[in-house]
Coordinates of N, CA and C and ligand atoms in Angstrom, one line a residue:
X1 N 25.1 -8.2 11.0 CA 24.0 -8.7 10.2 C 23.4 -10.0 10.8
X2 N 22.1 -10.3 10.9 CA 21.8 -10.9 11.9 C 21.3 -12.1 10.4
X3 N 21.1 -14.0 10.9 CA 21.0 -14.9 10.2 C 19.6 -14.3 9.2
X4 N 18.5 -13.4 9.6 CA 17.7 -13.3 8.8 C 17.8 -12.1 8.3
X5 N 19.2 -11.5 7.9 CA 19.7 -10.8 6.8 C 20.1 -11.5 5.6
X6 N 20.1 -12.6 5.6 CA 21.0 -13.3 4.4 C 20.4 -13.7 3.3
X7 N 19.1 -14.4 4.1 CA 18.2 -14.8 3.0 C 16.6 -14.6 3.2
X8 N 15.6 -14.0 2.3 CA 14.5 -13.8 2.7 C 13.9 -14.8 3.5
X9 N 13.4 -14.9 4.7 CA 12.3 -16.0 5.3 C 11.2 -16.3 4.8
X10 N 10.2 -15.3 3.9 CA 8.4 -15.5 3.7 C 8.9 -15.4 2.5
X11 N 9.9 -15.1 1.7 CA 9.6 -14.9 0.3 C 10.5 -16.0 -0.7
X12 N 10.1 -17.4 -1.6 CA 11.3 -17.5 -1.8 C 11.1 -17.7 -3.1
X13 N 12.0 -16.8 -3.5 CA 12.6 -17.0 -5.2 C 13.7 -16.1 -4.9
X14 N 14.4 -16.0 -6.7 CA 15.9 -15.4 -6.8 C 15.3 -14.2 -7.8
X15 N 16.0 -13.2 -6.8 CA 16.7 -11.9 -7.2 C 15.4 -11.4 -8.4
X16 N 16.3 -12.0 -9.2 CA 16.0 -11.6 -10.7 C 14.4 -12.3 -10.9
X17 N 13.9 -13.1 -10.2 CA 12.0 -13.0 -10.7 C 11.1 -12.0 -10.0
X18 N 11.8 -10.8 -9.5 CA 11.1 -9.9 -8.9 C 11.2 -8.3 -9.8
X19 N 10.4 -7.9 -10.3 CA 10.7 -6.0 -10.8 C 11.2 -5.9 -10.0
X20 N 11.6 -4.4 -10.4 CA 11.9 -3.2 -9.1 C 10.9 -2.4 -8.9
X21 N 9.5 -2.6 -9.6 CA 8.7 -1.7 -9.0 C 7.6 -3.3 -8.5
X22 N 7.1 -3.2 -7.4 CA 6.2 -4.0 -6.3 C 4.7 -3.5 -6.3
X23 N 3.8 -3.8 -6.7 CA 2.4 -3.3 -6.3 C 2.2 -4.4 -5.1
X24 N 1.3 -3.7 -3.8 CA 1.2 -4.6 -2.9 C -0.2 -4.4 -2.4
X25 N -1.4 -5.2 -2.7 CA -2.7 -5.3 -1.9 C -2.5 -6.1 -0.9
X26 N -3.3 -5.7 -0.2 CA -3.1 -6.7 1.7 C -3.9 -8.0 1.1
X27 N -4.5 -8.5 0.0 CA -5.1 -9.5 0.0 C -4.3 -10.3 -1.4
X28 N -4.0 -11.7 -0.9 CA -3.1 -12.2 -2.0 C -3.8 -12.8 -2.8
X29 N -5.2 -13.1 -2.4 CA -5.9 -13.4 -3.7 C -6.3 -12.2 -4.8
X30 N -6.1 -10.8 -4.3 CA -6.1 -9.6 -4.8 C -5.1 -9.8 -5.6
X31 N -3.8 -10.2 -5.6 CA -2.8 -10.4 -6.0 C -3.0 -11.1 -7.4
X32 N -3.2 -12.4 -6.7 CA -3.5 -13.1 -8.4 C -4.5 -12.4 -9.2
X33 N -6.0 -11.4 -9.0 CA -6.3 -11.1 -9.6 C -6.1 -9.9 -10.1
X34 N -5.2 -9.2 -9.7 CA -4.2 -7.8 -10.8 C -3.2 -8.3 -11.7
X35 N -2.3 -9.6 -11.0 CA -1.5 -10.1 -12.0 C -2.8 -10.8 -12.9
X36 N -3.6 -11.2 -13.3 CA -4.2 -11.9 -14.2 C -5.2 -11.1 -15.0
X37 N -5.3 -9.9 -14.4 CA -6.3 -9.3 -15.2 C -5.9 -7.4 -15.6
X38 N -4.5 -7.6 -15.2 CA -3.6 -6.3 -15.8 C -2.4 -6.0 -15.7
X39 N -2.0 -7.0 -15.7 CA -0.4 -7.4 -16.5 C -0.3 -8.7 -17.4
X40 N 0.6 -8.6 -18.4 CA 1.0 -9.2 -19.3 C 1.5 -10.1 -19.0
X41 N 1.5 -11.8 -19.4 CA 2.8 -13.0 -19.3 C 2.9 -12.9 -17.6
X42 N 2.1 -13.5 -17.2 CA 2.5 -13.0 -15.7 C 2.9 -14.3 -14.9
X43 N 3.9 -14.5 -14.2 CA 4.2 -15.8 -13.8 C 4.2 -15.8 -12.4
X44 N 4.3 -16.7 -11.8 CA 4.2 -16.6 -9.9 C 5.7 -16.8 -9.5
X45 N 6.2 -16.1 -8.6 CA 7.9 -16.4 -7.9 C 7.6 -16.4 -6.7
X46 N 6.1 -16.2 -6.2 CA 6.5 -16.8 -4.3 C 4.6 -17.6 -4.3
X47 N 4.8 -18.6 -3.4 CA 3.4 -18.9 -3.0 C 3.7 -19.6 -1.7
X48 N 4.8 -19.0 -1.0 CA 5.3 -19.1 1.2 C 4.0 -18.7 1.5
X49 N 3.3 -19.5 2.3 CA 2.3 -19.0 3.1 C 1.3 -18.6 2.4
X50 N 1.1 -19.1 1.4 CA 0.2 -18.7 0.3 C 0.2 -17.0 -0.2
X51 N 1.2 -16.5 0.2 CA 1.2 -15.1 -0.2 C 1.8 -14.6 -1.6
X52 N 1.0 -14.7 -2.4 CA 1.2 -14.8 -3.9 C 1.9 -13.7 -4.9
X53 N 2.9 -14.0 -5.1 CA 3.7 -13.1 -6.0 C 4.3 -13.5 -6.9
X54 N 3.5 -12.7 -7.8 CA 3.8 -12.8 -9.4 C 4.5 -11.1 -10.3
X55 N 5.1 -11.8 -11.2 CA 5.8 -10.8 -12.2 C 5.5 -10.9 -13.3
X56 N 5.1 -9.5 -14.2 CA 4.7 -9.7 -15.5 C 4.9 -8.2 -16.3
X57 N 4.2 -7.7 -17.0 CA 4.3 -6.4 -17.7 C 3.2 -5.5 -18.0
X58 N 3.5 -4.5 -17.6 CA 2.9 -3.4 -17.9 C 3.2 -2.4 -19.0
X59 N 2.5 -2.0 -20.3 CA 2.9 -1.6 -20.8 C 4.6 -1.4 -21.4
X60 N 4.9 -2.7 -21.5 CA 6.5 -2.8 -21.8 C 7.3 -2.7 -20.5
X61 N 6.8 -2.6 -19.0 CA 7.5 -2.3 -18.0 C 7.1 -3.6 -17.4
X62 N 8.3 -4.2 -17.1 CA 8.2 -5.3 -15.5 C 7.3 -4.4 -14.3
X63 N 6.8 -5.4 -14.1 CA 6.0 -4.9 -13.0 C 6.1 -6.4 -12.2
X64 N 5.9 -6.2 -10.5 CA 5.6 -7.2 -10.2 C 4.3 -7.1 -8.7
X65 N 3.7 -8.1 -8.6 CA 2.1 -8.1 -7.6 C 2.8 -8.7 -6.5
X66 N 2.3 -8.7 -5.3 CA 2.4 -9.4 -4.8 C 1.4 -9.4 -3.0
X67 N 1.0 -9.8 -2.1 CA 0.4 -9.7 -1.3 C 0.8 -8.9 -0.1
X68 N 0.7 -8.6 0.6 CA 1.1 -7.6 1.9 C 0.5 -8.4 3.0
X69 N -0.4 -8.9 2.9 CA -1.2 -9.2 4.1 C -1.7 -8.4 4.5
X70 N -2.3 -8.6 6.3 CA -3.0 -6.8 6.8 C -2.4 -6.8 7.8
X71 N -2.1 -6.0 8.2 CA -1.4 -4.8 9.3 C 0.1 -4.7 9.1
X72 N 0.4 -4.1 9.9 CA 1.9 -3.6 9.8 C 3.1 -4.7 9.8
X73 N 2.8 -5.3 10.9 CA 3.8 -6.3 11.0 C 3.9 -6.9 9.9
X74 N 2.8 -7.7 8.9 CA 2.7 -8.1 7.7 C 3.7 -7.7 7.1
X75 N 2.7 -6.4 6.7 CA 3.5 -5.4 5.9 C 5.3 -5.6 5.9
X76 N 5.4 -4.9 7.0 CA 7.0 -4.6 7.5 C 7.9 -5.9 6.6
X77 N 7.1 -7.0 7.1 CA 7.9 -8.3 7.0 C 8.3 -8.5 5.7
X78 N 7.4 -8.4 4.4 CA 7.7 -8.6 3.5 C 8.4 -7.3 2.7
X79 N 8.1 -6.0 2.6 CA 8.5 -4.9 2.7 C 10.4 -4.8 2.7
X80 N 10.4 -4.9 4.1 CA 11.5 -5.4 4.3 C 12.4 -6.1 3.3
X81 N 11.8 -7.7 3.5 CA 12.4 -9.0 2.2 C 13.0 -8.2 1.1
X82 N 11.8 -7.8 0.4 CA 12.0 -6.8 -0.5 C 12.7 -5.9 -1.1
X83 N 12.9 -5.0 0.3 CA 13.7 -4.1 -0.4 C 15.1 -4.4 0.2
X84 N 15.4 -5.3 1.2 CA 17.6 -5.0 1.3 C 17.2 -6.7 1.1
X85 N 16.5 -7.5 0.5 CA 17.1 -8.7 0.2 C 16.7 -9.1 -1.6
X86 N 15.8 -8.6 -1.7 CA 15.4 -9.1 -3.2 C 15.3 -8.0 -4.7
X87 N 16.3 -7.0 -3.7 CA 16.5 -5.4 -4.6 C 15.3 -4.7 -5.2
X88 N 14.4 -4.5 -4.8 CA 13.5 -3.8 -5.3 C 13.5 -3.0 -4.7
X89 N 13.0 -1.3 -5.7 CA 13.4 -0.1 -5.5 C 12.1 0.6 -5.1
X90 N 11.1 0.1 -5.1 CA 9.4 0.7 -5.2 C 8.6 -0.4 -4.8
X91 N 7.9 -0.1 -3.7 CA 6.8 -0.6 -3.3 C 5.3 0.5 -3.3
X92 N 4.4 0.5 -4.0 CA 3.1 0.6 -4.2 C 2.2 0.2 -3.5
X93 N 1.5 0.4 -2.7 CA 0.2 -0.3 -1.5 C -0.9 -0.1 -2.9
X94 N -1.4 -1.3 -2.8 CA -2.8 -1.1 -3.3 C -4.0 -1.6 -2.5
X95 N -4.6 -0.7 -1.9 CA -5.9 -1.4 -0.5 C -7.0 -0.5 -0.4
X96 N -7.7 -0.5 0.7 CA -8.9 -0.2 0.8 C -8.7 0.3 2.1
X97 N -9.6 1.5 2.4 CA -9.7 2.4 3.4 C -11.1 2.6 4.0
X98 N -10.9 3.2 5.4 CA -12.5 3.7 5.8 C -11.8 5.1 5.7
X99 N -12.6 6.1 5.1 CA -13.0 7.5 5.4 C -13.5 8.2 6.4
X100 N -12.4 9.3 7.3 CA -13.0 10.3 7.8 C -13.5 11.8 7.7
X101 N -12.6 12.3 6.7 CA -12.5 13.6 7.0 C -14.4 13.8 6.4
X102 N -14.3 15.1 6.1 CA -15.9 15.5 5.7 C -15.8 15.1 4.1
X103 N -14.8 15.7 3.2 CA -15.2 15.7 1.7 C -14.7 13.9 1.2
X104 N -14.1 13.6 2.3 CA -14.0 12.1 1.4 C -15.0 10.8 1.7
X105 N -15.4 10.7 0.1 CA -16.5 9.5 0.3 C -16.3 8.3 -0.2
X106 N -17.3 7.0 -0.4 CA -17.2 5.9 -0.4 C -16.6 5.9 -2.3
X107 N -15.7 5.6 -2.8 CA -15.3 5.2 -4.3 C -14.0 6.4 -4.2
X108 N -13.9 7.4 -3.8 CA -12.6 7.9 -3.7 C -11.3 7.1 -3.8
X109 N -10.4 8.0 -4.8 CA -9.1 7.2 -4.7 C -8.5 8.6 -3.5
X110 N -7.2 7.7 -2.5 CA -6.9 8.7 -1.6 C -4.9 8.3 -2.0
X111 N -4.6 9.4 -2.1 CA -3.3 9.2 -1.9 C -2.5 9.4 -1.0
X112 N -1.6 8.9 0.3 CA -1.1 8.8 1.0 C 0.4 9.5 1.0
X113 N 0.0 11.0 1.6 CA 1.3 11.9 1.8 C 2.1 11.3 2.9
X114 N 1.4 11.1 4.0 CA 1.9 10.4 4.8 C 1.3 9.6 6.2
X115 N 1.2 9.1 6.7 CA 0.9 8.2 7.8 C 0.6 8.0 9.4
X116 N 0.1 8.8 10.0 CA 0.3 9.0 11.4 C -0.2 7.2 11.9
X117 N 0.4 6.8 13.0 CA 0.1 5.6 13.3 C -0.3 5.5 15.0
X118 N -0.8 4.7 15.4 CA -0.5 4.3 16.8 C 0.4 2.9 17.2
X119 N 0.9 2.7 15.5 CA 1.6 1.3 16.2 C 3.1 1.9 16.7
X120 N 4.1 1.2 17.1 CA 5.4 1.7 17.9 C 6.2 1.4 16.6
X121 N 5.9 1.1 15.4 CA 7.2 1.0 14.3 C 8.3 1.8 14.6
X122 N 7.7 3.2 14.0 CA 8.4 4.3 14.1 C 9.8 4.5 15.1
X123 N 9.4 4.0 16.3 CA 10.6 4.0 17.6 C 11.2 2.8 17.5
X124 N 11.6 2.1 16.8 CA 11.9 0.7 17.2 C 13.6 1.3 16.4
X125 N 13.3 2.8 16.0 CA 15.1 2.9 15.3 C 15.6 3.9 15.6
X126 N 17.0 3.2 15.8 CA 17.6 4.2 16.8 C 18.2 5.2 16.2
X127 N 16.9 5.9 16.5 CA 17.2 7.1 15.7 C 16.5 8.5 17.0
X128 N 17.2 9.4 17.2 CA 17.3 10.8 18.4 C 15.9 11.1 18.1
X129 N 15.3 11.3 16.9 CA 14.1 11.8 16.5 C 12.9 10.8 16.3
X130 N 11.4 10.5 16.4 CA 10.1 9.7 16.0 C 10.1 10.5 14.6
X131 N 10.5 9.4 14.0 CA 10.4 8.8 12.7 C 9.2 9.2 12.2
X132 N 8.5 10.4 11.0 CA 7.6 10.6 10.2 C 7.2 9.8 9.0
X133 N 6.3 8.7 9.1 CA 6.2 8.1 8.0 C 5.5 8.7 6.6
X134 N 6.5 8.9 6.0 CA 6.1 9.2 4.2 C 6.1 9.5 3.2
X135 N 5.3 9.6 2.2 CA 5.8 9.3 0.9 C 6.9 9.5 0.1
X136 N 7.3 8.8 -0.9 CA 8.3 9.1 -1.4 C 8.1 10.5 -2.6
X137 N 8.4 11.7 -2.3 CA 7.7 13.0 -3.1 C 7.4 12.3 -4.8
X138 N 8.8 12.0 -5.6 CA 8.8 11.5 -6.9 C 7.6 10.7 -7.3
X139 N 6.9 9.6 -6.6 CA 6.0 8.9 -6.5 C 4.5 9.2 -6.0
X140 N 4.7 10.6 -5.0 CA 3.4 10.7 -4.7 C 3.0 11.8 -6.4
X141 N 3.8 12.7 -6.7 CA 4.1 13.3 -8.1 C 3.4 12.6 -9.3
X142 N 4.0 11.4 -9.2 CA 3.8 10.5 -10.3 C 1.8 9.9 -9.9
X143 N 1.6 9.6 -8.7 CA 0.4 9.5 -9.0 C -0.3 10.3 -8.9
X144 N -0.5 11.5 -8.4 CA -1.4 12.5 -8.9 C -1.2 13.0 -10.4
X145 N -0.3 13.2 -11.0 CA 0.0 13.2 -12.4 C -1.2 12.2 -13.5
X146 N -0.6 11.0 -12.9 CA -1.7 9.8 -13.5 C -2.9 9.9 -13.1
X147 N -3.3 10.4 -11.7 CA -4.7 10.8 -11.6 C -5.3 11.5 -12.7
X148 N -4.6 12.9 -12.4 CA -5.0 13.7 -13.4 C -5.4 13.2 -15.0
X149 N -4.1 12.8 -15.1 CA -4.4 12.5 -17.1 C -5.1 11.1 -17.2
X150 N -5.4 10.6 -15.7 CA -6.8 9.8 -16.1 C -8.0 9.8 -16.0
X151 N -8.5 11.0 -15.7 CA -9.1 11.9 -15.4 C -9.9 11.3 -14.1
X152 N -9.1 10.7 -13.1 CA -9.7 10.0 -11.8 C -9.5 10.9 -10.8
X153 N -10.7 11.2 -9.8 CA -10.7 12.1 -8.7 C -9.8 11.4 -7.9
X154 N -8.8 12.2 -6.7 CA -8.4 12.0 -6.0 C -8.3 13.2 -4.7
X155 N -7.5 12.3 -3.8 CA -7.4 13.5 -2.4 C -6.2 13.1 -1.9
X156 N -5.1 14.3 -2.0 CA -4.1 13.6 -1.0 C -4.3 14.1 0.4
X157 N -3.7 13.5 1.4 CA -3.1 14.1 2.6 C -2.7 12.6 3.5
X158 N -2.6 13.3 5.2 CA -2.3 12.3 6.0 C -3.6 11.1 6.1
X159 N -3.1 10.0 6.2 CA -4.1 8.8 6.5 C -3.5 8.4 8.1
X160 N -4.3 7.3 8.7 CA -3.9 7.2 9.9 C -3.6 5.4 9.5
X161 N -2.7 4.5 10.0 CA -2.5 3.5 10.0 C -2.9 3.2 11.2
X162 N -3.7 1.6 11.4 CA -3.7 1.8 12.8 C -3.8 0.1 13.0
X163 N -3.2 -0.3 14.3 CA -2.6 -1.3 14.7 C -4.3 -2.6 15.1
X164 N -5.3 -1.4 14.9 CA -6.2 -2.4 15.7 C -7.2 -2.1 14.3
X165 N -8.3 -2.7 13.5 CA -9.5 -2.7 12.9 C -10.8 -2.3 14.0
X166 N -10.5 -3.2 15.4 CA -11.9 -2.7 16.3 C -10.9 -2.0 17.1
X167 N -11.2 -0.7 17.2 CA -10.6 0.2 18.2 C -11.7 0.2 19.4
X168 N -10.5 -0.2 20.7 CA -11.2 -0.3 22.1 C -11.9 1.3 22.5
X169 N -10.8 2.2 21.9 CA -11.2 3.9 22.1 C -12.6 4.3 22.0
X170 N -13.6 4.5 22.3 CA -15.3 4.7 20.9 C -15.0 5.7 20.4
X171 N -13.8 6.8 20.6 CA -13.8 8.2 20.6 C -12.7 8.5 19.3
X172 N -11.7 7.3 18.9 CA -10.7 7.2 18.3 C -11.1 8.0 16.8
X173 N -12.3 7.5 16.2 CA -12.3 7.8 14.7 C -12.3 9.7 15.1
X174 N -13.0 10.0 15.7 CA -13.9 11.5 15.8 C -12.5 11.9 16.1
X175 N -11.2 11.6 16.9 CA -10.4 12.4 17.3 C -9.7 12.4 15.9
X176 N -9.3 11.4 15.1 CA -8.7 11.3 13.8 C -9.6 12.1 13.0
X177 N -10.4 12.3 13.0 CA -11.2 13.2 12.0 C -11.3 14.6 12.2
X178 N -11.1 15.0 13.4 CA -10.4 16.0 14.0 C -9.0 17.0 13.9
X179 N -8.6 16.1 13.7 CA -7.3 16.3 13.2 C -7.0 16.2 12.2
X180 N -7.9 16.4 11.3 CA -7.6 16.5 9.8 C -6.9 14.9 9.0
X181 N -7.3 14.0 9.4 CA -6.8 12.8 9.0 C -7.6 12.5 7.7
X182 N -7.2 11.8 6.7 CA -8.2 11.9 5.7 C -8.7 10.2 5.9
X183 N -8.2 9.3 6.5 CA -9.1 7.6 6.3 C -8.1 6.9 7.2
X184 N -8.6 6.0 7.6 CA -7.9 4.7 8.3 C -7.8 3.6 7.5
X185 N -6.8 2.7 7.8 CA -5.9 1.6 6.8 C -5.1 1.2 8.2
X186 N -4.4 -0.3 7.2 CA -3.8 -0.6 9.0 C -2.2 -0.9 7.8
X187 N -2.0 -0.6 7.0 CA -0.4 -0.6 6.7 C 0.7 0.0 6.3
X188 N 0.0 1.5 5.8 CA 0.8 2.5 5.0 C 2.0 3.1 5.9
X189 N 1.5 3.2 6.9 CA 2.9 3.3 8.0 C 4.1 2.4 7.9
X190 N 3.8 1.4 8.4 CA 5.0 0.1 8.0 C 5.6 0.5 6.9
X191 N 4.5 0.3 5.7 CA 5.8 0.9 4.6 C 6.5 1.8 4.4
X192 N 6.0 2.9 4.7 CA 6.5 4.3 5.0 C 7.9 4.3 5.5
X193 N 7.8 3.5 6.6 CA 9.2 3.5 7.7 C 10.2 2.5 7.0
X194 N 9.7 1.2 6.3 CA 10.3 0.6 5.9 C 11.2 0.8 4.7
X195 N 10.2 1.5 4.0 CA 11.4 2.4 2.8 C 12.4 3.4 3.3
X196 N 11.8 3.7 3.9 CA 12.8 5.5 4.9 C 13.9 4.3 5.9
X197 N 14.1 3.4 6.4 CA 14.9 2.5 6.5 C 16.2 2.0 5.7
X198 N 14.9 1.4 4.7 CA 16.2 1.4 3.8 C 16.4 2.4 1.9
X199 N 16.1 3.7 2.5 CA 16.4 4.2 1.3 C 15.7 4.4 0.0
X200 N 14.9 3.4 0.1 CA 14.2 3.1 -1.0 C 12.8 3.5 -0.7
X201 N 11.8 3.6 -2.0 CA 10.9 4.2 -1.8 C 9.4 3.6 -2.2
X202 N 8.4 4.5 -1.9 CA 6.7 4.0 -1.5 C 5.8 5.0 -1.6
X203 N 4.5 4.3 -2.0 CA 3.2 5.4 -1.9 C 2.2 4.5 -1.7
X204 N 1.4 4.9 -1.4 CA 0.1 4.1 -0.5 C -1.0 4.4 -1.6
X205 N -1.8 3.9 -2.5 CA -2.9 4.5 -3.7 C -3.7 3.3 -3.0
X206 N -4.8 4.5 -2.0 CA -6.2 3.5 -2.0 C -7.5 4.0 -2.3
X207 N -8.2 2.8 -2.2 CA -10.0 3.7 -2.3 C -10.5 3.2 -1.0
X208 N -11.9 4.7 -1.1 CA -12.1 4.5 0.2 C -13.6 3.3 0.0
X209 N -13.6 2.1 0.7 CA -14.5 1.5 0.9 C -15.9 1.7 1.7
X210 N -15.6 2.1 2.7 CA -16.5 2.6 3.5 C -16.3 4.1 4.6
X211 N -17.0 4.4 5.0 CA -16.9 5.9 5.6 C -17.7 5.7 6.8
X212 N -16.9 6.7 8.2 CA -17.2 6.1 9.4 C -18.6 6.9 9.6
X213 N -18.7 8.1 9.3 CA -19.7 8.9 9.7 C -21.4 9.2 9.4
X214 N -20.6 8.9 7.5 CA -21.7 8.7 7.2 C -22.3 7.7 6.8
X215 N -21.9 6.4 6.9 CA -22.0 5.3 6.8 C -22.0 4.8 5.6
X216 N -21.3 5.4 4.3 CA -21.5 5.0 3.1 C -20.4 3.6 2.7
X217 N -21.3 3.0 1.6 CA -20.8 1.7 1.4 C -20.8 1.6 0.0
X218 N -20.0 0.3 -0.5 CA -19.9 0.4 -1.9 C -21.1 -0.7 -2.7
X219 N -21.8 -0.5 -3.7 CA -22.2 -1.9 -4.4 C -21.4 -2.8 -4.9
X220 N -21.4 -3.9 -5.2 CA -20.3 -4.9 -6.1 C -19.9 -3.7 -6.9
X221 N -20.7 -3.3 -7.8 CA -20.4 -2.9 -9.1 C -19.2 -1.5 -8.7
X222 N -20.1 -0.4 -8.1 CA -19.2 0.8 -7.4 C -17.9 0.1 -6.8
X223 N -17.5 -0.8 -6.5 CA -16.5 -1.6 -5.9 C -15.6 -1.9 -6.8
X224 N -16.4 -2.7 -7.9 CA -15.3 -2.9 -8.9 C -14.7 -1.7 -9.6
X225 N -15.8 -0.9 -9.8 CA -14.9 0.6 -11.0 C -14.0 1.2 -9.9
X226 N -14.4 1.1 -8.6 CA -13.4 2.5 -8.0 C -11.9 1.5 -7.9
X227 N -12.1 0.1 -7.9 CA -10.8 -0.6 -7.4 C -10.0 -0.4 -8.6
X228 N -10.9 -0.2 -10.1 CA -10.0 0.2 -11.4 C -10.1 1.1 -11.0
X229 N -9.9 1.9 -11.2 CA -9.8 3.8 -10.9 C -8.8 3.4 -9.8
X230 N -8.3 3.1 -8.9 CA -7.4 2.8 -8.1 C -5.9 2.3 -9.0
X231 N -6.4 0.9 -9.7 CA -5.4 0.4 -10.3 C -4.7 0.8 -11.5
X232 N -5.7 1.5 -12.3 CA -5.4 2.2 -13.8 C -3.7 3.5 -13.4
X233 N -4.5 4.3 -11.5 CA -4.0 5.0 -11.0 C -2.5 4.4 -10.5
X234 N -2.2 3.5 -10.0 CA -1.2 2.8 -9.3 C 0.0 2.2 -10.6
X235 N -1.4 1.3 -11.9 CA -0.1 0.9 -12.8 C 0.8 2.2 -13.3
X236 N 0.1 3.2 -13.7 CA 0.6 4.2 -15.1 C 2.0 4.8 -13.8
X237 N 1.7 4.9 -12.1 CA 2.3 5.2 -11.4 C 3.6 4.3 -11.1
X238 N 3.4 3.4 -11.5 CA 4.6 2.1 -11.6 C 5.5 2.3 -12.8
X239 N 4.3 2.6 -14.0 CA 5.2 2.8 -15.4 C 6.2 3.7 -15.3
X240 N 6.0 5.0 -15.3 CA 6.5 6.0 -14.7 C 8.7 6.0 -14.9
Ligands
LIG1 N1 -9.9 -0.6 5.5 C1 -11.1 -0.4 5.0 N2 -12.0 0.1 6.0 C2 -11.3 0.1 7.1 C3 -11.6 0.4 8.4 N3 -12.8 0.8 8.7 N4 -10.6 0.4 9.4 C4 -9.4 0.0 9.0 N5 -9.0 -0.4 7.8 C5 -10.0 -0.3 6.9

């Protein structure tokens, strides 16, 4: 076990001011605003690096927020903390995606079966086989269920995580859309591998922001309802 097994590095509080279920948006000011505007008694247990995490209640359930940052490495890092240092059993992505395939458009919630990436996560474990990032079945279950009985559209399938926002490729989106990818995000991967690491488990619940092809975009307003429709979808999937 290496010195940064012992104790979390980016996160610091104890044990017990963390749930076991984790909602994670890449933005920590995203953070304060789900803990403050849909959980109960919500208190802060990390603000390292300003990456804000708070615990509070959902419907009678501990729930806890906290930030991700963007991209994988982020991800991985806290992910990680999380799950073999501060016992939590569930991590939740809550973010925003671009859209490729044909039927998904701009306010869609998409749920993440699983992750094809171009980052090298995947191989970094020594493991005979390249590592498949994804969902945890019970969890991806649990949010299409809550889709349903909230009567919020959704789409599952593969998303692509990807290491870069400006891809040097011009060709990269059209071949991902090609292949049946349903949107690009740059962290569902990370978590994917990071739970399948350590045992523990994840689902990715995003909306799509914008869309490559057809260039659709959100208003403030269409912004705010799909990110509820996102979150209404993620809490009841936490409650669970
Ligand atoms: N998240 C939202 N839109 C995105 C995009 N176009 N690329 C990567 N991540 C995104």
């Amino acid at each position: 076990m290496s010195q940064f097994e012992t104790v979390s590095a980016c996160i610091r509080c104890d044990k017990e001011d963390i749930a076991k279920v984790v909602l994670m948006p890449g933005d920590p000011l995203r953070a304060k605003f789900i803990a403050e505007n849909f959980l109960e008694g919500p208190t802060l247990f990390n603000d390292v690096r300003n990456m804000l995490g708070y615990t509070g209640s959902y419907k009678g359930k501990r729930v806890s927020v906290m930030g991700s940052g963007m991209g994988i490495p982020s991800m991985c890092l806290y992910a990680h903390e999380l799950y073999t240092q501060l016992g939590v059993d569930a991590i939740i992505r809550v973010g925003s995606t671009g859209g490729l395939a044909d039927g998904v458009h701009a306010r869609d919630v998409v749920i993440a079966m699983s992750a094809a990436t171009n980052s090298s996560i995947a191989e970094l474990y020594d493991s005979p086989v390249k590592l498949a990032p994804t969902a945890d079945f019970e969890m991806l279950r649990g949010a299409v269920t809550s889709a349903e009985e909230l009567g919020v559209g959704y789409k599952v399938g593969q998303v692509v995580s990807s290491d870069v926002f400006y891809n040097p490729r011009p060709d990269a989106a059209r071949r991902y859309r090609d292949l049946g990818l349903l949107c690009v995000e740059m962290e569902t991967a990370g978590l994917y591998i990071e739970a399948q690491a350590s045992r523990k488990k994840a689902i990715s619940i995003l909306t799509v922001s914008d869309t490559f092809f057809t260039g659709e975009s959100l208003s403030a307003e269409e912004r705010e309802q799909s990110f509820t429709d996102m979150m209404r979808v993620s809490l009841e999937t936490a409650w669970r």
